[in-house]
PDB file of C-alpha atoms in Angstrom:
ATOM      1  CA  UNK A  19     -14.757 196.799 -40.334  1.00  0.00           C
ATOM      2  CA  UNK A  20     -16.688 193.947 -38.351  1.00  0.00           C
ATOM      3  CA  UNK A  21     -13.176 191.183 -38.237  1.00  0.00           C
ATOM      4  CA  UNK A  22     -14.547 187.755 -37.190  1.00  0.00           C
ATOM      5  CA  UNK A  23     -12.442 184.576 -35.987  1.00  0.00           C
ATOM      6  CA  UNK A  24     -13.089 181.359 -33.654  1.00  0.00           C
ATOM      7  CA  UNK A  25      -9.818 180.600 -31.367  1.00  0.00           C
ATOM      8  CA  UNK A  26      -8.352 177.147 -29.893  1.00  0.00           C
ATOM      9  CA  UNK A  27      -9.758 176.169 -26.517  1.00  0.00           C
ATOM     10  CA  UNK A  28      -7.173 173.122 -24.773  1.00  0.00           C
ATOM     11  CA  UNK A  29      -4.437 171.820 -27.420  1.00  0.00           C
ATOM     12  CA  UNK A  30      -5.393 174.270 -29.626  1.00  0.00           C
ATOM     13  CA  UNK A  31      -5.333 177.523 -27.304  1.00  0.00           C
ATOM     14  CA  UNK A  32      -3.085 180.097 -29.123  1.00  0.00           C
ATOM     15  CA  UNK A  33      -4.277 178.891 -31.991  1.00  0.00           C
ATOM     16  CA  UNK A  34      -7.358 181.970 -33.957  1.00  0.00           C
ATOM     17  CA  UNK A  35      -8.517 181.400 -37.000  1.00  0.00           C
ATOM     18  CA  UNK A  36      -9.523 184.420 -37.962  1.00  0.00           C
ATOM     19  CA  UNK A  37     -12.941 184.392 -40.495  1.00  0.00           C
ATOM     20  CA  UNK A  38     -13.104 186.507 -43.950  1.00  0.00           C
ATOM     21  CA  UNK A  39     -16.156 188.515 -45.329  1.00  0.00           C
ATOM     22  CA  UNK A  40     -14.940 186.933 -48.556  1.00  0.00           C
ATOM     23  CA  UNK A  41     -14.563 182.965 -48.480  1.00  0.00           C
ATOM     24  CA  UNK A  42     -15.141 180.111 -46.636  1.00  0.00           C
ATOM     25  CA  UNK A  43     -13.610 178.602 -44.144  1.00  0.00           C
ATOM     26  CA  UNK A  44     -12.912 174.807 -43.940  1.00  0.00           C
ATOM     27  CA  UNK A  45     -11.561 172.674 -40.696  1.00  0.00           C
ATOM     28  CA  UNK A  46     -11.059 169.575 -40.993  1.00  0.00           C
ATOM     29  CA  UNK A  47      -8.302 166.829 -41.793  1.00  0.00           C
ATOM     30  CA  UNK A  48      -7.383 167.654 -45.501  1.00  0.00           C
ATOM     31  CA  UNK A  49      -9.699 171.259 -46.578  1.00  0.00           C
ATOM     32  CA  UNK A  50      -7.773 172.249 -49.829  1.00  0.00           C
ATOM     33  CA  UNK A  51      -5.295 175.623 -50.175  1.00  0.00           C
ATOM     34  CA  UNK A  52      -7.655 177.561 -48.784  1.00  0.00           C
ATOM     35  CA  UNK A  53      -9.068 175.288 -45.104  1.00  0.00           C
ATOM     36  CA  UNK A  54      -7.436 174.900 -41.460  1.00  0.00           C
ATOM     37  CA  UNK A  55      -5.677 171.996 -40.953  1.00  0.00           C
ATOM     38  CA  UNK A  56      -7.111 170.444 -37.871  1.00  0.00           C
ATOM     39  CA  UNK A  57      -4.249 167.023 -37.441  1.00  0.00           C
ATOM     40  CA  UNK A  58      -6.832 164.647 -35.724  1.00  0.00           C
ATOM     41  CA  UNK A  59      -8.209 160.959 -37.170  1.00  0.00           C
ATOM     42  CA  UNK A  60     -11.408 161.191 -36.029  1.00  0.00           C
ATOM     43  CA  UNK A  61     -11.799 164.195 -38.173  1.00  0.00           C
ATOM     44  CA  UNK A  62     -13.636 164.619 -41.560  1.00  0.00           C
ATOM     45  CA  UNK A  63     -11.164 165.461 -44.342  1.00  0.00           C
ATOM     46  CA  UNK A  64     -13.649 168.826 -45.109  1.00  0.00           C
ATOM     47  CA  UNK A  65     -15.402 168.854 -41.070  1.00  0.00           C
ATOM     48  CA  UNK A  66     -17.421 171.926 -41.362  1.00  0.00           C
ATOM     49  CA  UNK A  67     -16.905 174.811 -43.387  1.00  0.00           C
ATOM     50  CA  UNK A  68     -17.171 179.122 -41.622  1.00  0.00           C
ATOM     51  CA  UNK A  69     -18.414 181.619 -44.036  1.00  0.00           C
ATOM     52  CA  UNK A  70     -19.658 184.803 -43.240  1.00  0.00           C
ATOM     53  CA  UNK A  71     -23.267 186.088 -45.257  1.00  0.00           C
ATOM     54  CA  UNK A  72     -24.624 189.472 -44.456  1.00  0.00           C
ATOM     55  CA  UNK A  73     -22.500 190.183 -41.348  1.00  0.00           C
ATOM     56  CA  UNK A  74     -23.744 187.570 -40.110  1.00  0.00           C
ATOM     57  CA  UNK A  75     -21.195 184.120 -39.374  1.00  0.00           C
ATOM     58  CA  UNK A  76     -22.130 180.789 -40.146  1.00  0.00           C
ATOM     59  CA  UNK A  77     -21.512 177.701 -40.002  1.00  0.00           C
ATOM     60  CA  UNK A  78     -22.428 174.937 -41.881  1.00  0.00           C
ATOM     61  CA  UNK A  79     -21.976 170.811 -41.231  1.00  0.00           C
ATOM     62  CA  UNK A  80     -20.176 169.406 -43.417  1.00  0.00           C
ATOM     63  CA  UNK A  81     -19.147 165.719 -41.595  1.00  0.00           C
ATOM     64  CA  UNK A  82     -19.940 162.135 -41.152  1.00  0.00           C
ATOM     65  CA  UNK A  83     -20.319 162.358 -37.075  1.00  0.00           C
ATOM     66  CA  UNK A  84     -21.278 166.288 -36.747  1.00  0.00           C
ATOM     67  CA  UNK A  85     -20.244 169.361 -35.374  1.00  0.00           C
ATOM     68  CA  UNK A  86     -21.322 170.643 -32.348  1.00  0.00           C
ATOM     69  CA  UNK A  87     -22.353 174.181 -31.108  1.00  0.00           C
ATOM     70  CA  UNK A  88     -22.473 174.706 -27.768  1.00  0.00           C
ATOM     71  CA  UNK A  89     -23.340 170.643 -27.199  1.00  0.00           C
ATOM     72  CA  UNK A  90     -25.709 170.900 -30.216  1.00  0.00           C
ATOM     73  CA  UNK A  91     -25.127 168.208 -32.944  1.00  0.00           C
ATOM     74  CA  UNK A  92     -25.667 169.868 -36.518  1.00  0.00           C
ATOM     75  CA  UNK A  93     -25.435 166.780 -39.302  1.00  0.00           C
ATOM     76  CA  UNK A  94     -25.696 167.950 -42.404  1.00  0.00           C
ATOM     77  CA  UNK A  95     -26.653 171.160 -41.645  1.00  0.00           C
ATOM     78  CA  UNK A  96     -26.076 175.125 -40.489  1.00  0.00           C
ATOM     79  CA  UNK A  97     -26.267 177.366 -37.658  1.00  0.00           C
ATOM     80  CA  UNK A  98     -26.056 181.064 -36.656  1.00  0.00           C
ATOM     81  CA  UNK A  99     -23.120 181.384 -34.404  1.00  0.00           C
ATOM     82  CA  UNK A 100     -22.615 183.481 -31.157  1.00  0.00           C
ATOM     83  CA  UNK A 101     -20.689 185.880 -29.261  1.00  0.00           C
ATOM     84  CA  UNK A 102     -18.630 183.114 -27.218  1.00  0.00           C
ATOM     85  CA  UNK A 103     -21.285 179.672 -29.181  1.00  0.00           C
ATOM     86  CA  UNK A 104     -18.245 176.395 -28.084  1.00  0.00           C
ATOM     87  CA  UNK A 105     -17.549 174.902 -32.050  1.00  0.00           C
ATOM     88  CA  UNK A 106     -16.729 171.068 -31.028  1.00  0.00           C
ATOM     89  CA  UNK A 107     -15.713 168.802 -34.244  1.00  0.00           C
ATOM     90  CA  UNK A 108     -17.050 165.710 -32.280  1.00  0.00           C
ATOM     91  CA  UNK A 109     -17.650 164.990 -29.917  1.00  0.00           C
ATOM     92  CA  UNK A 110     -17.102 165.286 -26.218  1.00  0.00           C
ATOM     93  CA  UNK A 111     -19.572 162.013 -25.318  1.00  0.00           C
ATOM     94  CA  UNK A 112     -19.247 159.080 -27.508  1.00  0.00           C
ATOM     95  CA  UNK A 113     -15.141 160.144 -27.651  1.00  0.00           C
ATOM     96  CA  UNK A 114     -14.093 161.937 -24.677  1.00  0.00           C
ATOM     97  CA  UNK A 115     -10.173 161.768 -25.477  1.00  0.00           C
ATOM     98  CA  UNK A 116     -10.636 163.933 -28.334  1.00  0.00           C
ATOM     99  CA  UNK A 117     -12.246 166.812 -26.133  1.00  0.00           C
ATOM    100  CA  UNK A 118      -9.441 169.217 -27.603  1.00  0.00           C
ATOM    101  CA  UNK A 119     -11.119 170.094 -31.217  1.00  0.00           C
ATOM    102  CA  UNK A 120     -13.156 172.284 -29.566  1.00  0.00           C
ATOM    103  CA  UNK A 121     -12.989 176.543 -30.670  1.00  0.00           C
ATOM    104  CA  UNK A 122     -14.843 179.390 -28.896  1.00  0.00           C
ATOM    105  CA  UNK A 123     -16.065 181.785 -31.160  1.00  0.00           C
ATOM    106  CA  UNK A 124     -15.299 185.605 -31.386  1.00  0.00           C
ATOM    107  CA  UNK A 125     -17.958 187.688 -33.095  1.00  0.00           C
ATOM    108  CA  UNK A 126     -19.881 191.169 -33.008  1.00  0.00           C
ATOM    109  CA  UNK A 127     -22.398 191.222 -31.336  1.00  0.00           C
ATOM    110  CA  UNK A 128     -22.953 190.607 -27.292  1.00  0.00           C
ATOM    111  CA  UNK A 129     -26.179 187.843 -27.704  1.00  0.00           C
ATOM    112  CA  UNK A 130     -23.905 184.260 -25.420  1.00  0.00           C
ATOM    113  CA  UNK A 131     -25.045 180.622 -25.705  1.00  0.00           C
ATOM    114  CA  UNK A 132     -23.883 178.560 -22.887  1.00  0.00           C
ATOM    115  CA  UNK A 133     -24.170 175.378 -22.751  1.00  0.00           C
ATOM    116  CA  UNK A 134     -27.340 173.497 -20.621  1.00  0.00           C
ATOM    117  CA  UNK A 135     -26.678 171.432 -17.127  1.00  0.00           C
ATOM    118  CA  UNK A 136     -26.574 168.707 -18.933  1.00  0.00           C
ATOM    119  CA  UNK A 137     -24.570 169.967 -21.870  1.00  0.00           C
ATOM    120  CA  UNK A 138     -26.405 168.545 -23.999  1.00  0.00           C
ATOM    121  CA  UNK A 139     -28.911 172.114 -25.151  1.00  0.00           C
ATOM    122  CA  UNK A 140     -27.997 175.838 -25.335  1.00  0.00           C
ATOM    123  CA  UNK A 141     -29.337 178.097 -23.130  1.00  0.00           C
ATOM    124  CA  UNK A 142     -29.198 182.077 -23.384  1.00  0.00           C
ATOM    125  CA  UNK A 143     -27.920 184.097 -20.707  1.00  0.00           C
ATOM    126  CA  UNK A 144     -29.288 186.980 -19.838  1.00  0.00           C
ATOM    127  CA  UNK A 145     -27.251 190.570 -21.021  1.00  0.00           C
ATOM    128  CA  UNK A 146     -25.222 192.268 -18.097  1.00  0.00           C
ATOM    129  CA  UNK A 147     -23.823 195.870 -18.600  1.00  0.00           C
ATOM    130  CA  UNK A 148     -20.751 195.373 -19.887  1.00  0.00           C
ATOM    131  CA  UNK A 149     -22.107 192.402 -22.270  1.00  0.00           C
ATOM    132  CA  UNK A 150     -24.723 195.799 -23.626  1.00  0.00           C
ATOM    133  CA  UNK A 151     -21.878 197.787 -24.180  1.00  0.00           C
ATOM    134  CA  UNK A 152     -19.171 197.694 -27.749  1.00  0.00           C
ATOM    135  CA  UNK A 153     -18.405 194.671 -28.445  1.00  0.00           C
ATOM    136  CA  UNK A 154     -13.640 195.624 -28.238  1.00  0.00           C
ATOM    137  CA  UNK A 155     -11.924 195.956 -30.676  1.00  0.00           C
ATOM    138  CA  UNK A 156      -9.928 193.912 -32.031  1.00  0.00           C
ATOM    139  CA  UNK A 157      -6.114 195.286 -31.765  1.00  0.00           C
ATOM    140  CA  UNK A 158      -7.900 194.968 -27.639  1.00  0.00           C
ATOM    141  CA  UNK A 159      -8.765 192.245 -27.444  1.00  0.00           C
ATOM    142  CA  UNK A 160      -6.127 189.262 -25.548  1.00  0.00           C
ATOM    143  CA  UNK A 161      -5.861 185.878 -26.731  1.00  0.00           C
ATOM    144  CA  UNK A 162      -3.452 182.841 -24.974  1.00  0.00           C
ATOM    145  CA  UNK A 163       0.329 183.270 -26.780  1.00  0.00           C
ATOM    146  CA  UNK A 164       0.476 179.374 -27.581  1.00  0.00           C
ATOM    147  CA  UNK A 165       3.605 179.158 -26.402  1.00  0.00           C
ATOM    148  CA  UNK A 166       4.108 180.760 -22.628  1.00  0.00           C
ATOM    149  CA  UNK A 167       0.341 180.486 -22.326  1.00  0.00           C
ATOM    150  CA  UNK A 168       0.656 184.418 -21.709  1.00  0.00           C
ATOM    151  CA  UNK A 169      -1.806 186.500 -22.372  1.00  0.00           C
ATOM    152  CA  UNK A 170      -0.890 188.115 -25.565  1.00  0.00           C
ATOM    153  CA  UNK A 171      -2.984 191.288 -27.513  1.00  0.00           C
ATOM    154  CA  UNK A 172      -4.084 189.242 -31.242  1.00  0.00           C
ATOM    155  CA  UNK A 173      -2.554 191.629 -33.389  1.00  0.00           C
ATOM    156  CA  UNK A 174       0.418 189.485 -32.083  1.00  0.00           C
ATOM    157  CA  UNK A 175       0.959 187.497 -35.057  1.00  0.00           C
ATOM    158  CA  UNK A 176       0.982 183.948 -35.435  1.00  0.00           C
ATOM    159  CA  UNK A 177       4.021 180.934 -36.660  1.00  0.00           C
ATOM    160  CA  UNK A 178       3.942 180.235 -40.592  1.00  0.00           C
ATOM    161  CA  UNK A 179       3.922 176.736 -39.199  1.00  0.00           C
ATOM    162  CA  UNK A 180       2.101 175.825 -36.804  1.00  0.00           C
ATOM    163  CA  UNK A 181       0.105 178.842 -36.357  1.00  0.00           C
ATOM    164  CA  UNK A 182       0.445 179.053 -33.039  1.00  0.00           C
ATOM    165  CA  UNK A 183       0.227 183.105 -31.554  1.00  0.00           C
ATOM    166  CA  UNK A 184       3.595 184.852 -30.282  1.00  0.00           C
ATOM    167  CA  UNK A 185       3.307 186.749 -27.351  1.00  0.00           C
ATOM    168  CA  UNK A 186       6.859 189.050 -28.426  1.00  0.00           C
ATOM    169  CA  UNK A 187       9.134 189.049 -31.493  1.00  0.00           C
ATOM    170  CA  UNK A 188      12.595 189.448 -29.427  1.00  0.00           C
ATOM    171  CA  UNK A 189      14.405 187.885 -27.638  1.00  0.00           C
ATOM    172  CA  UNK A 190      14.290 186.281 -23.860  1.00  0.00           C
ATOM    173  CA  UNK A 191      10.431 187.602 -23.243  1.00  0.00           C
ATOM    174  CA  UNK A 192       8.688 184.224 -24.248  1.00  0.00           C
ATOM    175  CA  UNK A 193       9.720 181.012 -22.995  1.00  0.00           C
ATOM    176  CA  UNK A 194       7.850 178.197 -23.273  1.00  0.00           C
ATOM    177  CA  UNK A 195       6.675 175.054 -20.135  1.00  0.00           C
ATOM    178  CA  UNK A 196      10.000 173.591 -21.787  1.00  0.00           C
ATOM    179  CA  UNK A 197      12.993 176.655 -21.114  1.00  0.00           C
ATOM    180  CA  UNK A 198      13.555 176.931 -24.725  1.00  0.00           C
ATOM    181  CA  UNK A 199      13.226 180.592 -25.872  1.00  0.00           C
ATOM    182  CA  UNK A 200      10.777 181.698 -28.512  1.00  0.00           C
ATOM    183  CA  UNK A 201      10.795 184.409 -31.162  1.00  0.00           C
ATOM    184  CA  UNK A 202       8.884 184.488 -34.055  1.00  0.00           C
ATOM    185  CA  UNK A 203      11.068 186.221 -36.722  1.00  0.00           C
ATOM    186  CA  UNK A 204      11.152 185.497 -41.307  1.00  0.00           C
ATOM    187  CA  UNK A 205      13.299 181.991 -41.120  1.00  0.00           C
ATOM    188  CA  UNK A 206      16.886 183.718 -42.660  1.00  0.00           C
ATOM    189  CA  UNK A 207      16.644 185.731 -39.413  1.00  0.00           C
ATOM    190  CA  UNK A 208      16.925 182.496 -37.071  1.00  0.00           C
ATOM    191  CA  UNK A 209      20.560 181.557 -36.475  1.00  0.00           C
ATOM    192  CA  UNK A 210      21.959 178.503 -35.412  1.00  0.00           C
ATOM    193  CA  UNK A 211      25.346 178.376 -34.299  1.00  0.00           C
ATOM    194  CA  UNK A 212      26.024 174.810 -34.386  1.00  0.00           C
ATOM    195  CA  UNK A 213      23.109 171.577 -35.637  1.00  0.00           C
ATOM    196  CA  UNK A 214      20.788 170.508 -32.767  1.00  0.00           C
ATOM    197  CA  UNK A 215      20.960 167.531 -30.482  1.00  0.00           C
ATOM    198  CA  UNK A 216      17.787 166.006 -32.974  1.00  0.00           C
ATOM    199  CA  UNK A 217      19.238 165.951 -36.175  1.00  0.00           C
ATOM    200  CA  UNK A 218      19.319 161.275 -37.000  1.00  0.00           C
ATOM    201  CA  UNK A 219      16.954 160.796 -33.863  1.00  0.00           C
ATOM    202  CA  UNK A 220      20.068 161.918 -30.866  1.00  0.00           C
ATOM    203  CA  UNK A 221      22.724 158.861 -33.054  1.00  0.00           C
ATOM    204  CA  UNK A 222      25.796 160.597 -31.592  1.00  0.00           C
ATOM    205  CA  UNK A 223      27.340 158.354 -34.565  1.00  0.00           C
ATOM    206  CA  UNK A 224      25.707 160.202 -37.318  1.00  0.00           C
ATOM    207  CA  UNK A 225      26.131 163.157 -36.941  1.00  0.00           C
ATOM    208  CA  UNK A 226      30.067 162.080 -35.916  1.00  0.00           C
ATOM    209  CA  UNK A 227      29.793 161.334 -39.227  1.00  0.00           C
ATOM    210  CA  UNK A 228      28.052 164.172 -41.280  1.00  0.00           C
ATOM    211  CA  UNK A 229      29.915 166.480 -39.004  1.00  0.00           C
ATOM    212  CA  UNK A 230      32.926 165.168 -40.141  1.00  0.00           C
ATOM    213  CA  UNK A 231      31.720 165.642 -43.445  1.00  0.00           C
ATOM    214  CA  UNK A 232      31.096 169.472 -42.978  1.00  0.00           C
ATOM    215  CA  UNK A 233      33.846 170.035 -42.028  1.00  0.00           C
ATOM    216  CA  UNK A 234      35.581 168.282 -44.626  1.00  0.00           C
ATOM    217  CA  UNK A 235      34.065 169.942 -46.939  1.00  0.00           C
ATOM    218  CA  UNK A 236      34.180 173.530 -46.086  1.00  0.00           C
ATOM    219  CA  UNK A 237      29.949 173.938 -45.149  1.00  0.00           C
ATOM    220  CA  UNK A 238      29.187 175.740 -42.498  1.00  0.00           C
ATOM    221  CA  UNK A 239      25.368 174.067 -40.876  1.00  0.00           C
ATOM    222  CA  UNK A 240      24.025 177.967 -41.314  1.00  0.00           C
ATOM    223  CA  UNK A 241      24.770 178.525 -44.712  1.00  0.00           C
ATOM    224  CA  UNK A 242      22.375 174.606 -44.951  1.00  0.00           C
ATOM    225  CA  UNK A 243      19.785 176.635 -43.273  1.00  0.00           C
ATOM    226  CA  UNK A 244      20.086 179.900 -45.100  1.00  0.00           C
ATOM    227  CA  UNK A 245      19.643 178.607 -48.735  1.00  0.00           C
ATOM    228  CA  UNK A 246      17.022 175.866 -46.935  1.00  0.00           C
ATOM    229  CA  UNK A 247      15.446 179.272 -45.853  1.00  0.00           C
ATOM    230  CA  UNK A 248      15.124 181.773 -48.771  1.00  0.00           C
ATOM    231  CA  UNK A 249      14.851 178.349 -51.301  1.00  0.00           C
ATOM    232  CA  UNK A 250      11.544 176.962 -49.237  1.00  0.00           C
ATOM    233  CA  UNK A 251       7.840 178.238 -49.433  1.00  0.00           C
ATOM    234  CA  UNK A 252       8.241 179.278 -45.833  1.00  0.00           C
ATOM    235  CA  UNK A 253      11.043 182.083 -46.911  1.00  0.00           C
ATOM    236  CA  UNK A 254       8.680 185.156 -46.361  1.00  0.00           C
ATOM    237  CA  UNK A 255       6.506 184.492 -43.692  1.00  0.00           C
ATOM    238  CA  UNK A 256       7.163 184.267 -39.786  1.00  0.00           C
ATOM    239  CA  UNK A 257       8.051 181.565 -38.254  1.00  0.00           C
ATOM    240  CA  UNK A 258       8.178 180.724 -34.016  1.00  0.00           C
ATOM    241  CA  UNK A 259      12.202 179.150 -33.265  1.00  0.00           C
ATOM    242  CA  UNK A 260      10.427 175.266 -32.533  1.00  0.00           C
ATOM    243  CA  UNK A 261       9.284 175.017 -36.379  1.00  0.00           C
ATOM    244  CA  UNK A 262      12.541 176.737 -37.547  1.00  0.00           C
ATOM    245  CA  UNK A 263      14.745 174.220 -35.991  1.00  0.00           C
ATOM    246  CA  UNK A 264      12.776 171.151 -36.927  1.00  0.00           C
ATOM    247  CA  UNK A 265      12.634 172.988 -40.542  1.00  0.00           C
ATOM    248  CA  UNK A 266      16.752 173.650 -40.498  1.00  0.00           C
ATOM    249  CA  UNK A 267      16.516 169.483 -38.789  1.00  0.00           C
ATOM    250  CA  UNK A 268      14.898 168.528 -42.557  1.00  0.00           C
ATOM    251  CA  UNK A 269      16.883 170.737 -44.356  1.00  0.00           C
ATOM    252  CA  UNK A 270      20.187 169.238 -43.397  1.00  0.00           C
ATOM    253  CA  UNK A 271      18.892 165.251 -43.298  1.00  0.00           C
ATOM    254  CA  UNK A 272      18.335 166.742 -46.540  1.00  0.00           C
ATOM    255  CA  UNK A 273      21.858 166.979 -47.138  1.00  0.00           C
ATOM    256  CA  UNK A 274      23.145 164.007 -45.749  1.00  0.00           C
ATOM    257  CA  UNK A 275      21.258 161.395 -48.563  1.00  0.00           C
ATOM    258  CA  UNK A 276      22.308 163.490 -50.669  1.00  0.00           C
ATOM    259  CA  UNK A 277      25.977 162.831 -49.823  1.00  0.00           C
ATOM    260  CA  UNK A 278      25.759 159.441 -48.348  1.00  0.00           C
ATOM    261  CA  UNK A 279      28.131 158.465 -51.920  1.00  0.00           C
ATOM    262  CA  UNK A 280      30.108 161.161 -51.618  1.00  0.00           C
ATOM    263  CA  UNK A 281      31.962 159.378 -47.294  1.00  0.00           C
ATOM    264  CA  UNK A 282      34.111 156.100 -46.741  1.00  0.00           C
ATOM    265  CA  UNK A 283      33.705 152.837 -47.687  1.00  0.00           C
ATOM    266  CA  UNK A 284      33.415 152.250 -43.775  1.00  0.00           C
ATOM    267  CA  UNK A 285      30.568 154.714 -43.955  1.00  0.00           C
ATOM    268  CA  UNK A 286      28.358 153.293 -46.593  1.00  0.00           C
ATOM    269  CA  UNK A 287      29.176 150.045 -46.443  1.00  0.00           C
ATOM    270  CA  UNK A 288      27.110 149.201 -43.410  1.00  0.00           C
ATOM    271  CA  UNK A 289      24.195 147.474 -43.644  1.00  0.00           C
ATOM    272  CA  UNK A 290      20.873 149.850 -43.772  1.00  0.00           C
ATOM    273  CA  UNK A 291      18.942 149.343 -39.930  1.00  0.00           C
ATOM    274  CA  UNK A 292      15.328 147.732 -40.289  1.00  0.00           C
ATOM    275  CA  UNK A 293      14.091 150.606 -38.850  1.00  0.00           C
ATOM    276  CA  UNK A 294      16.073 153.716 -40.006  1.00  0.00           C
ATOM    277  CA  UNK A 295      15.636 156.555 -39.299  1.00  0.00           C
ATOM    278  CA  UNK A 296      12.925 155.784 -36.529  1.00  0.00           C
ATOM    279  CA  UNK A 297      14.973 153.375 -34.873  1.00  0.00           C
ATOM    280  CA  UNK A 298      14.931 153.963 -31.453  1.00  0.00           C
ATOM    281  CA  UNK A 299      18.230 151.906 -29.921  1.00  0.00           C
ATOM    282  CA  UNK A 300      20.407 154.276 -32.926  1.00  0.00           C
ATOM    283  CA  UNK A 301      20.859 156.929 -29.581  1.00  0.00           C
ATOM    284  CA  UNK A 302      21.228 155.325 -26.895  1.00  0.00           C
ATOM    285  CA  UNK A 303      23.547 152.217 -28.560  1.00  0.00           C
ATOM    286  CA  UNK A 304      26.821 153.072 -29.880  1.00  0.00           C
ATOM    287  CA  UNK A 305      28.131 149.795 -30.779  1.00  0.00           C
ATOM    288  CA  UNK A 306      23.815 150.042 -32.594  1.00  0.00           C
ATOM    289  CA  UNK A 307      25.013 153.291 -34.696  1.00  0.00           C
ATOM    290  CA  UNK A 308      27.091 152.157 -36.258  1.00  0.00           C
ATOM    291  CA  UNK A 309      26.989 148.542 -37.410  1.00  0.00           C
ATOM    292  CA  UNK A 310      23.935 149.754 -39.586  1.00  0.00           C
ATOM    293  CA  UNK A 311      22.939 152.835 -41.158  1.00  0.00           C
ATOM    294  CA  UNK A 312      19.965 154.947 -40.187  1.00  0.00           C
ATOM    295  CA  UNK A 313      19.873 157.706 -43.178  1.00  0.00           C
ATOM    296  CA  UNK A 314      17.333 155.005 -44.413  1.00  0.00           C
ATOM    297  CA  UNK A 315      13.898 155.333 -45.273  1.00  0.00           C
ATOM    298  CA  UNK A 316      11.941 152.062 -41.707  1.00  0.00           C
ATOM    299  CA  UNK A 317      11.491 149.375 -44.376  1.00  0.00           C
ATOM    300  CA  UNK A 318      10.346 146.035 -40.833  1.00  0.00           C
ATOM    301  CA  UNK A 319      11.992 143.763 -42.411  1.00  0.00           C
ATOM    302  CA  UNK A 320      15.958 142.579 -43.440  1.00  0.00           C
ATOM    303  CA  UNK A 321      14.057 141.147 -47.012  1.00  0.00           C
ATOM    304  CA  UNK A 322      13.122 144.659 -47.429  1.00  0.00           C
ATOM    305  CA  UNK A 323      16.275 147.001 -46.962  1.00  0.00           C
ATOM    306  CA  UNK A 324      17.853 148.789 -49.457  1.00  0.00           C
ATOM    307  CA  UNK A 325      20.122 151.498 -49.516  1.00  0.00           C
ATOM    308  CA  UNK A 326      19.933 155.208 -48.203  1.00  0.00           C
ATOM    309  CA  UNK A 327      18.813 157.201 -51.014  1.00  0.00           C
ATOM    310  CA  UNK A 328      22.016 159.085 -52.787  1.00  0.00           C
TER     311      UNK A 328
END
């Protein structure tokens, strides 16, 4: 059975989307339940849709600024896609800083199109012997790991949150550019031996307060993660180490908010920082972190300060 994909380019490398034959795949900032979210302020809520009709891959533009196929703008119209086409959600001439909102088309067939030298009109390539041969099966094709940038089999799983392909599900074999070991596995299989460094924005005072609470109440941080992983909507899908850590931070922060009233008067009597958890001073100025509470939302004004959520 033929399969159809679009592969992210630039900043979207590692993101592969399969276009299923029985439904439209919508791309945009707010694509709906079955769509693919694109985080870019210039992209329309429902920018375009890609679908399969009679074995042909088609794209329909529904945006304000247009969708571009090999540099040619579609404005509220549709177009047949070919293997190797480049789909851009924004004009790279009008918004050069947003040129990475692009995908490459991968579908059955040997006709490939490429950009002309001026980037405005598509030109047909002459077929080569390799192109005349049957296309490789999707399982044998390769993509790029979204973490270490190594080649990866397209059958490799994707993170259920960030949608990046991971080249391995075994510890130590995938390391990203920041030196982090990446593993893709079910949430409850991720293990956390200690509190993440990024918890509370690196505020060491809040970390000490929370660590004392956990110790005094015999609460194991790993239990907090297990409860969150099993009760949230991510419990049945593999996620990467980076997304698991972010989810763990969210779970710990939510616990800290919920137990605020149980802490000592020295903690609860502090005034809220105007910038709350978004404060950029809290991680390097201990006097500031000790004097003000940062487990609260940004208010931006002293007249709007409110107590942390109970």
